Each structure stands twice: as structure tokens, then as C-alpha cells.
Short mmCIF file of C-alpha atoms and ligand atoms in Angstrom, two decimals:
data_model
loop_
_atom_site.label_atom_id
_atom_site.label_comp_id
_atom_site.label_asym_id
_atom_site.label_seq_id
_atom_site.Cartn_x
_atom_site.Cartn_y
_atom_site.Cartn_z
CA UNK A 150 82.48 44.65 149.95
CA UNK A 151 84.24 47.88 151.09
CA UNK A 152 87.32 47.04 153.08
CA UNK A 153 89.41 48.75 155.52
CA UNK A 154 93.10 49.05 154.28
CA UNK A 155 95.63 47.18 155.86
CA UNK A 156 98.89 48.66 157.37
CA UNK A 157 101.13 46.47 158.85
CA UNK A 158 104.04 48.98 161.22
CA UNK A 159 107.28 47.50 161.63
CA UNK A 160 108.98 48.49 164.75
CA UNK A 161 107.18 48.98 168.47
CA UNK A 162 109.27 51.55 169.63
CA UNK A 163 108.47 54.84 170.13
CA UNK A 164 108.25 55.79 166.49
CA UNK A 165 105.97 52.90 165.28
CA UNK A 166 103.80 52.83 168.73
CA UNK A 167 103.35 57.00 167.64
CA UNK A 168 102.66 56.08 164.31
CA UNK A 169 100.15 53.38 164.54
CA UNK A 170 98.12 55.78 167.23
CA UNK A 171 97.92 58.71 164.64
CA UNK A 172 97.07 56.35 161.66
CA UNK A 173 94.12 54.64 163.96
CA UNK A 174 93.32 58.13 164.45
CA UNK A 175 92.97 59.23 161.30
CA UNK A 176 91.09 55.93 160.07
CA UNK A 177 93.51 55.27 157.80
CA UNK A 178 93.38 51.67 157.82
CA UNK A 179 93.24 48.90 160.34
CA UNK A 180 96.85 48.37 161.61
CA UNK A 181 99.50 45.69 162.67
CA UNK A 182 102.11 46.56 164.95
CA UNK A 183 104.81 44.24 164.41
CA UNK A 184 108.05 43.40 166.59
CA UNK A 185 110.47 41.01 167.50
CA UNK A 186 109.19 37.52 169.91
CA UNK A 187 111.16 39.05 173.20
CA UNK A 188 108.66 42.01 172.22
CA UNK A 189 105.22 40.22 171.59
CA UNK A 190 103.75 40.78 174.94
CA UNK A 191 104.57 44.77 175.00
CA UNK A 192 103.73 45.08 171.28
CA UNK A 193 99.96 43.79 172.19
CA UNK A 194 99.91 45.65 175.00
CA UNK A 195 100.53 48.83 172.90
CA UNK A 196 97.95 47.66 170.24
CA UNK A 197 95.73 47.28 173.17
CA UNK A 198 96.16 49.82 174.98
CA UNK A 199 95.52 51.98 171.63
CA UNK A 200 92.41 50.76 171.01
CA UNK A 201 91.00 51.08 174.35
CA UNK A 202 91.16 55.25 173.49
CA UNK A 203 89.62 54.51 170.49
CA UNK A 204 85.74 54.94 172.17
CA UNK A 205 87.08 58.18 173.83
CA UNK A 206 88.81 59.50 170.84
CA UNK A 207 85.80 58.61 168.18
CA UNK A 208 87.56 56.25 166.06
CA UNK A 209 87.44 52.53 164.28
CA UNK A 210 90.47 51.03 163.69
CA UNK A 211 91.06 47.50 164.82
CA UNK A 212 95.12 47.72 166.36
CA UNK A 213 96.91 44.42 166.70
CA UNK A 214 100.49 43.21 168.01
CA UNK A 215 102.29 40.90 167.05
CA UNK A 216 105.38 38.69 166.71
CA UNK A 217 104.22 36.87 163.81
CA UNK A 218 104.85 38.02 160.34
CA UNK A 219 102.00 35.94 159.02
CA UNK A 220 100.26 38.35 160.27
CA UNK A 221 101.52 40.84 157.64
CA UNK A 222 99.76 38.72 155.31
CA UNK A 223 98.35 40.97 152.17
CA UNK A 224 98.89 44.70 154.01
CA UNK A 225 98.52 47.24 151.54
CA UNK A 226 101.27 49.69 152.99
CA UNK A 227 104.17 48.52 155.46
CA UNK A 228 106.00 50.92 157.41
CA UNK A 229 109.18 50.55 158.34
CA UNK A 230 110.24 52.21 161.61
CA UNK A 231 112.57 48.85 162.88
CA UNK A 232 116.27 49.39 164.43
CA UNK A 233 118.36 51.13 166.82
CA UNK A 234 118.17 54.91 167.19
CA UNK A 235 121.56 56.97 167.56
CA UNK A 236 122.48 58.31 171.12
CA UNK A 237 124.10 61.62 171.94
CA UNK A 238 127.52 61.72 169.92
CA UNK A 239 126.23 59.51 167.43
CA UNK A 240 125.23 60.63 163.89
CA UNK A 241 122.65 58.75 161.54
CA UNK A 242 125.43 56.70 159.61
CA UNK A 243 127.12 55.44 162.78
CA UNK A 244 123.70 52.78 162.83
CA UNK A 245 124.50 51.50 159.53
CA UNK A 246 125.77 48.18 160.39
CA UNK A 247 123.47 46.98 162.72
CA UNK A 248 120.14 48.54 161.00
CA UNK A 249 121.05 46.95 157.72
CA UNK A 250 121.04 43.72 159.20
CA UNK A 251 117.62 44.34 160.74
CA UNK A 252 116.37 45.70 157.34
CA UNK A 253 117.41 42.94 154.99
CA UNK A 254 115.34 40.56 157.36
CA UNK A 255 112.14 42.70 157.40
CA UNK A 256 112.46 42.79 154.05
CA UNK A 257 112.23 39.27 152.90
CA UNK A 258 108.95 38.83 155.72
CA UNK A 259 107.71 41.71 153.66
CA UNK A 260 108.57 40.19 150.41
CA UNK A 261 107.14 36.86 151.75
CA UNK A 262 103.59 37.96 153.34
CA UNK A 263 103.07 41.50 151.53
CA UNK A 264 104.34 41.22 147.91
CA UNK A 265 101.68 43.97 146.87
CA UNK A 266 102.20 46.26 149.29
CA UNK A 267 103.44 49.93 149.41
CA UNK A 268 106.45 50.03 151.35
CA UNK A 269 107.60 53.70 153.78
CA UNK A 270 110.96 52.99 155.39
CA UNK A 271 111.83 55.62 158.65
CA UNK A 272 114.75 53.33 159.88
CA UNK A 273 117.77 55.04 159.32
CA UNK A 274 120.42 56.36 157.87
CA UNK A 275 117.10 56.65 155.93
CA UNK A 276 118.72 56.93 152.31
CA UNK A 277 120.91 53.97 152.77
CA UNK A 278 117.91 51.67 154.44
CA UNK A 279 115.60 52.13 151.46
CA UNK A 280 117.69 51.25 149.38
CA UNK A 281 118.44 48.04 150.92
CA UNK A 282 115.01 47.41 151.32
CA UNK A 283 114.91 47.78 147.67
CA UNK A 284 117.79 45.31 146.92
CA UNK A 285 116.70 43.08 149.09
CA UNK A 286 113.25 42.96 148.53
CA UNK A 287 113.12 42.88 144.26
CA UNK A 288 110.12 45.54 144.61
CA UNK A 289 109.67 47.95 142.25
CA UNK A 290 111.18 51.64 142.72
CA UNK A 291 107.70 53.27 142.84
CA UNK A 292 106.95 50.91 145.76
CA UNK A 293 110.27 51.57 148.21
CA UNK A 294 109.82 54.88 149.86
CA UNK A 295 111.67 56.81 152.58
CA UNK A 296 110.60 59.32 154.66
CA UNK A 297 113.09 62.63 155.31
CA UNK A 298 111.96 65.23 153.86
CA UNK A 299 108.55 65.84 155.37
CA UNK A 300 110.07 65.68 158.68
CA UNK A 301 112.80 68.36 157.42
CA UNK A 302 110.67 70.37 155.70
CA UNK A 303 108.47 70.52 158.76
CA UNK A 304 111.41 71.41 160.97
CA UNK A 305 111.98 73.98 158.91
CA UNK A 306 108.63 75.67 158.58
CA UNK A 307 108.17 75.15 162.51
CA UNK A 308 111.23 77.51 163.05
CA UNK A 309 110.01 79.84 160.09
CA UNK A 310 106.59 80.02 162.03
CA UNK A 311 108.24 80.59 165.24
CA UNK A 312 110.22 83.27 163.74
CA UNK A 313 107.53 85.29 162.36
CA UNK A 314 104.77 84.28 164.55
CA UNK A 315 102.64 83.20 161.66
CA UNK A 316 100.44 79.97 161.48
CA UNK A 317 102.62 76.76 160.78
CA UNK A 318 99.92 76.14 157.93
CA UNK A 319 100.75 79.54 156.00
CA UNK A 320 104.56 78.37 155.56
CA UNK A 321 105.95 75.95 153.25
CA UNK A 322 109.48 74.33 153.03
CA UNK A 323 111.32 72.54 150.44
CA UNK A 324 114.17 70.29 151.25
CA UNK A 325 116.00 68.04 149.17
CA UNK A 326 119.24 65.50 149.59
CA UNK A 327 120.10 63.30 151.88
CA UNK A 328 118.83 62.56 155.79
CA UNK A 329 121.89 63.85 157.12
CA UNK A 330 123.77 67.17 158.30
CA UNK A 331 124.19 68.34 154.76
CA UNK A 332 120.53 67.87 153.43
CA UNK A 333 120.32 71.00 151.06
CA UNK A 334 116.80 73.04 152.32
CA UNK A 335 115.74 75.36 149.77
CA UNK A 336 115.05 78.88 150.71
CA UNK A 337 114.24 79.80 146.96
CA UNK A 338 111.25 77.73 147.11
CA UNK A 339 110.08 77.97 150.48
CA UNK A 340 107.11 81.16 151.47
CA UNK A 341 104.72 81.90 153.86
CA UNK A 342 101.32 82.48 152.75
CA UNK A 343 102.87 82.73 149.24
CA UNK A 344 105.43 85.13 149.58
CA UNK A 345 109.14 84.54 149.19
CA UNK A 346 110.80 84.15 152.45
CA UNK A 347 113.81 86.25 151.86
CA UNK A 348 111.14 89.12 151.56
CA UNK A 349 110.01 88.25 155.07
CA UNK A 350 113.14 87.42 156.75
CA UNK A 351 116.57 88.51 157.19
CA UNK A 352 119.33 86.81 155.69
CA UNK A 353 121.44 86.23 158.63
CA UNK A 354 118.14 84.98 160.25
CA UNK A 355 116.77 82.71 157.45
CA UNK A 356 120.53 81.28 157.58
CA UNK A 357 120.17 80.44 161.34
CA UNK A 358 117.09 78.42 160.52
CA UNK A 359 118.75 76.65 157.43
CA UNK A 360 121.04 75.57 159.66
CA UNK A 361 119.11 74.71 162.98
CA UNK A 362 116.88 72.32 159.92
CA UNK A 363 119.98 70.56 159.28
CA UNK A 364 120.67 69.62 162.84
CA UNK A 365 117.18 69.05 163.97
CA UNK A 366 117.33 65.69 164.36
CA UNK A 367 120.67 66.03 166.89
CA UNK A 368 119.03 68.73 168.82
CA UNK A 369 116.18 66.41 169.52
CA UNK A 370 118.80 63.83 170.16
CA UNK A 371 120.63 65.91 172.65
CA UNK A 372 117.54 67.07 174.28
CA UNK A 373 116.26 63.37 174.61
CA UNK A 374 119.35 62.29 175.97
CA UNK A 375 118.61 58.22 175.11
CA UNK A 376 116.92 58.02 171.78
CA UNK A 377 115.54 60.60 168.40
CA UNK A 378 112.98 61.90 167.83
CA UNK A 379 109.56 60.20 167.25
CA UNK A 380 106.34 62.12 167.40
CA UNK A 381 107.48 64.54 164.20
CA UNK A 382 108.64 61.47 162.32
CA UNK A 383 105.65 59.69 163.00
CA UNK A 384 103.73 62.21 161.93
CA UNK A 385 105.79 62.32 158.72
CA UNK A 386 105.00 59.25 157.97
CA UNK A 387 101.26 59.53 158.36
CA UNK A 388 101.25 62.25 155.90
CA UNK A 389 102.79 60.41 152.93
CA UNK A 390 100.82 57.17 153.65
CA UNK A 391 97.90 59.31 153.87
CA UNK A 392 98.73 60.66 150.31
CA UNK A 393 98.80 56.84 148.93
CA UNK A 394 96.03 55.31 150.90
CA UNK A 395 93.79 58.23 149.57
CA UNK A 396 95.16 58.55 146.19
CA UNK A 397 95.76 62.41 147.11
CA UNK A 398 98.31 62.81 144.45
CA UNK A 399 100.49 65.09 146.77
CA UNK A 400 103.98 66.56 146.09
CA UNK A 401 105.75 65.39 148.69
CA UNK A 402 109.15 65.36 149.23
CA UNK A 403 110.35 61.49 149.51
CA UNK A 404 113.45 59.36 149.62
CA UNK A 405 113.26 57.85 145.86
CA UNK A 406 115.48 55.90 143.60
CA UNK A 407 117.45 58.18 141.09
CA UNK A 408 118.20 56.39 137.58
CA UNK A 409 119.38 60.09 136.08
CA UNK A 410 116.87 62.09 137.84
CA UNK A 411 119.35 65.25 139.20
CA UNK A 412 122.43 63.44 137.29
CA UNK A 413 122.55 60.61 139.47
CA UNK A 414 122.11 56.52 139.38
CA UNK A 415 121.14 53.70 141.19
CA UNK A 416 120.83 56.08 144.40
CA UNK A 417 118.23 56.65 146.98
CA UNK A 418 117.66 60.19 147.78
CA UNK A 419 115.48 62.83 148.88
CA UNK A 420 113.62 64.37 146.14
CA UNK A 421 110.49 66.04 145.35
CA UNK A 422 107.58 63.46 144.61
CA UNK A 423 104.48 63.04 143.34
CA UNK A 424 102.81 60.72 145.83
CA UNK A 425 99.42 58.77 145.08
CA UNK A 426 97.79 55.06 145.06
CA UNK A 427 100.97 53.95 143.27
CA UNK A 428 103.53 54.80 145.57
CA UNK A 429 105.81 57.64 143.64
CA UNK A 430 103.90 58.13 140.42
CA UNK A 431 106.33 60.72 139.61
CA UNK A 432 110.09 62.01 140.41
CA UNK A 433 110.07 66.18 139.83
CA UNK A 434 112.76 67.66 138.48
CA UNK A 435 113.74 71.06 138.96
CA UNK A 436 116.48 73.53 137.68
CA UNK A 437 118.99 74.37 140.13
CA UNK A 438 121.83 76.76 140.25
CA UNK A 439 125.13 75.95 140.48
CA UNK A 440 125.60 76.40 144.52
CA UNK A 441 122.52 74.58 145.00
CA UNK A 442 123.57 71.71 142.67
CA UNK A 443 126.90 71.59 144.40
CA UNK A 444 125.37 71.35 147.97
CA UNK A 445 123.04 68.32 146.79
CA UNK A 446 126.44 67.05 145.33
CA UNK A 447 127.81 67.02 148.71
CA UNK A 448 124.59 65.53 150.38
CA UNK A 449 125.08 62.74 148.12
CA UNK A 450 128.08 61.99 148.11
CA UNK A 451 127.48 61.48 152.19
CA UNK A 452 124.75 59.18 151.18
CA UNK A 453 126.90 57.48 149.19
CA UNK A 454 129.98 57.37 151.33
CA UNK A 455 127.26 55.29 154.01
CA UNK A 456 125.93 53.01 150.92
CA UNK A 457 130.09 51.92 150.70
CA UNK A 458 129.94 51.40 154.10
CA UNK A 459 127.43 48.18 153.29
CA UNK A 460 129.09 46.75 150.21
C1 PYR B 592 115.47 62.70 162.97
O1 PYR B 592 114.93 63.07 164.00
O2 PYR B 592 115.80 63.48 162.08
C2 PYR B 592 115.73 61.31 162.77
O3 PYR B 592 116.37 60.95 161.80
C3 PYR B 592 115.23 60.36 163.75
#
């Protein structure tokens, strides 16, 4: 028999409610949309509500709520997008407390009713929530992925696209490091339809961009005013699962465990990947010179600064 995939969304908020909707879109898989019981009713409601466009939008997905982690039971890929979301003032690390609570008790539902599956953690500080998702859970490293760096890289190649008024599917980012202020985006391997940027843009100007990447997530906090963002995170996340479901064997940049990859250990961290049917088939490594090594120094020593934090 040929059977849909299963994707089981963690989280009803804005970020999973936008994620399920593209995934259903996209036939990716038939999807759970999972929250906590003070949530069930809204959560159904959502799922509902979803399908309902699905006649008008052309597409079979079956979209469920629920409160029940039974429900889980067997998903091939679980996203992750439970927790609170930082408010103006607050950065990504200032959640750590509270999310890591959350994400130690998906985990061992997940554990429980999806031992198989693929796991994409959002929640954040991202770095810091995969890996205890990872601890808690036992998975394997090639199964416990978080999403940054498709959501930075497309910041980035939104503002490069803006700033040359060029289609967003001619540019291409790289970013690597940590979810935070000091992620480390890589101008050196970053073009638009193939050619270098710094042949195409100023210095001063590619700098400004560098640097409006790096706070991207604050000036959509800041904009928002109660919340972060959710529709380019979603998104995000429907890339890379799209990349495993289908076997696409994309490089994508993901949030992976480190054991000496880039001179680190036992870290979570955003990386270049290759991403396919079995989660991060691959970890590429790439030479970097000295300033750029020193800036993904910093970002992980952030990361790392948040993991004490927990311990
Ligand atoms: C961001 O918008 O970057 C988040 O981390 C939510």
C-alpha cells in the first residue's frame, strides 16, 4: 500500500498553525497538530479550519488537533515549534528556562509514541533546545535537527534581493553559528545568479545587510510588538522537512551535533548539512579563515554560555 507520511507539529501557535497549513499545502504528509489540554478545542479548530481550504486550495491532506500524544503514534517527522516566544527587550536566551522545561516533556511523548521518527526543533534558543531534545530523548544525532539557518540565510538573501532588485531565487546565502546576534553569515559564499556578491555590492552596503541578518529576528520582534516571527520560520521548516520526506539530498544549512566537526564537541550548532531520508546524512566541512573562524568562535561560545545556563 502507498501511504501518506505522517507529521505530527508540536506547538499551535502561530508558528506550528503556519507550518502545518504550508505542509498540507504542499502534500507533504498528513499532519497532527499537537498542543497542550487547555488548547485542545482551538488546536482542532485550527486543524479544521485548515482543511476546510483544502477543496479551494486543491489539496489532500487530512489535518488533525489534538491534546493527546497517542496521537503521535508512529509519525515519521515531528516538528517542534512548542514554548514561549521572546517579547520586545527580550533576546532568544532569556526563554531558556521555561522552554527547556517544555522541551524535555515533548521529548519523552516523542520518545514514547514516535521512536522512529525524524525530529526538526524551531523552539528556541534553537541551539540549546535541540540539544536537549537530544539528551533527553536518547535519539540518534542524525535524527535531532534544528532549524536557523534557512530562516537566516533567507533573511539574508531577501535583503540582498531587495538591494539589487533581482529575483529572491537568483541569490543564495550561507550562514553558519549559532541562532543568535552573533550568527557568522558568510559573504564569501553567498552570489546572485552565480556571481560573488562583493562584485555586485558595495562593501559598506553588503555590511549593512550582514548586520540587519543578524538582527532579523528582533526587528520582526519589535515590529510585532507581542511575539517573533512565524510565517519565515515556518516556511523554514517546510523546506528541510521537505528535503527528508522526499529524500532530496539538499545542502541545507541545519542546527547539528558537532563531535569535532569545526573543532568543537558535544555541541549543537548551525552548520552546513546534507539533508535526505535519514535526517543529516552528512555534516560539511569547510575551510575558513582566521576572522571567520574567530566569529563562529564567538557564536559558540554564546551557544554555549546558554547550554550552562541549563546544567
Ligand atoms: C527568529 O525570528 O529569528 C526567531 O528566532 C523566532
Amino acid at each position: 500500500a502507498f501511504n501518506r507520511k505522517k507529521i505530527a507539529v508540536i506547538g499551535s501557535g502561530f508558528t506550528g498553525a503556519t507550518t502545518a497549513f504550508i505542509l498540507g499545502q504542499k502534500e507533504l504528509g498528513d499532519i497532527v497538530l499537537v498542543d497542550i489540554p487547555q488548547l485542545e478545542n482551538p488546536t482542532k479548530g485550527k486543524a479544521l479550519d485548515m482543511m476546510e481550504s483544502s477543496p479551494v486550495l486543491g489539496f489532500d491532506a487530512n489535518i488533525t488537533g489534538t491534546a493527546n500524544y497517542e496521537d503521535i503514534k508512529d509519525a515519521d517527522l515531528v516538528i517542534i515549534t512548542a514554548g514561549i516566544a521572546r517579547k520586545p527587550g527580550m533576546s532568544r536566551d532569556d526563554l531558556v528556562n521555561t522552554n527547556a522545561g517544555i522541551m524535555k516533556s515533548v521529548a519523552e511523548q516523542v520518545k514514547t509514541y514516535a521512536p522512529n521518527s525524524i525530529v526538526l526543533v524551531l523552539s528556541n534558543p534553537v541551539d540549546a533546545m535541540t540539544y536537549t531534545f537530544f539528551k533527553t530523548s536518547g535519539f540518534p544525532k542524525e535524527r535531532v535537527i534544528g532549524q536557523s539557518g534557512v530562516l537566516d540565510t533567507a533573511r539574508f538573501r531577501t535583503f540582498v534581493a531587495m538591494e539589487l532588485n533581482v529575483s529572491v531565487e537568483d541569490v543564495t546565502g550561507f550562514v553558519l553559528g549559532g541562532h543568535g546576534d552573533d550568527m557568522v553569515p558568510l559573504v564569501r559564499y553567498s552570489y546572485a545568479g552565480g556571481i560573488p556578491l562583493e562584485k555586485l555590492i558595495p562593501k559598506d552596503r553588503l555590511d549593512a545587510i550582514v548586520e540587519r541578518t543578524r538582527k532579523g529576528g528582533g526587528e520582526i520582534v519589535n515590529l510585532l510588538g507581542n511575539g517573533s516571527a512565524y510565517y519565515a520560520p515556518a516556511a523554514s521548516l517546510v523546506q528541510m522537512a521537505e528535503a527528508i520526506i522526499k529524500d532530496k539530498k539538499r545542502i541545507l544549512p541545519s542546527v547539528a551535533l558537532l563531535q569535532g566537526e569545526y573543532g568543537y564537541t558535544d555541541l549543537y550548532l548551525g552548520v552546513p548539512t546534507l539533508l535526505g531520508a535519514n535526517g543529516i546524512e552528512k555534516v560539511i566541512e569547510l575551510d575558513l579563515t582566521a576572522e571567520e573562524k574567530a566569529a563562529l568562535d564567538k557564536s559558540a561560545d554564546s551557544v554555549r554560555s546558554v547550554m550552562a545556563v541549563l546544567k
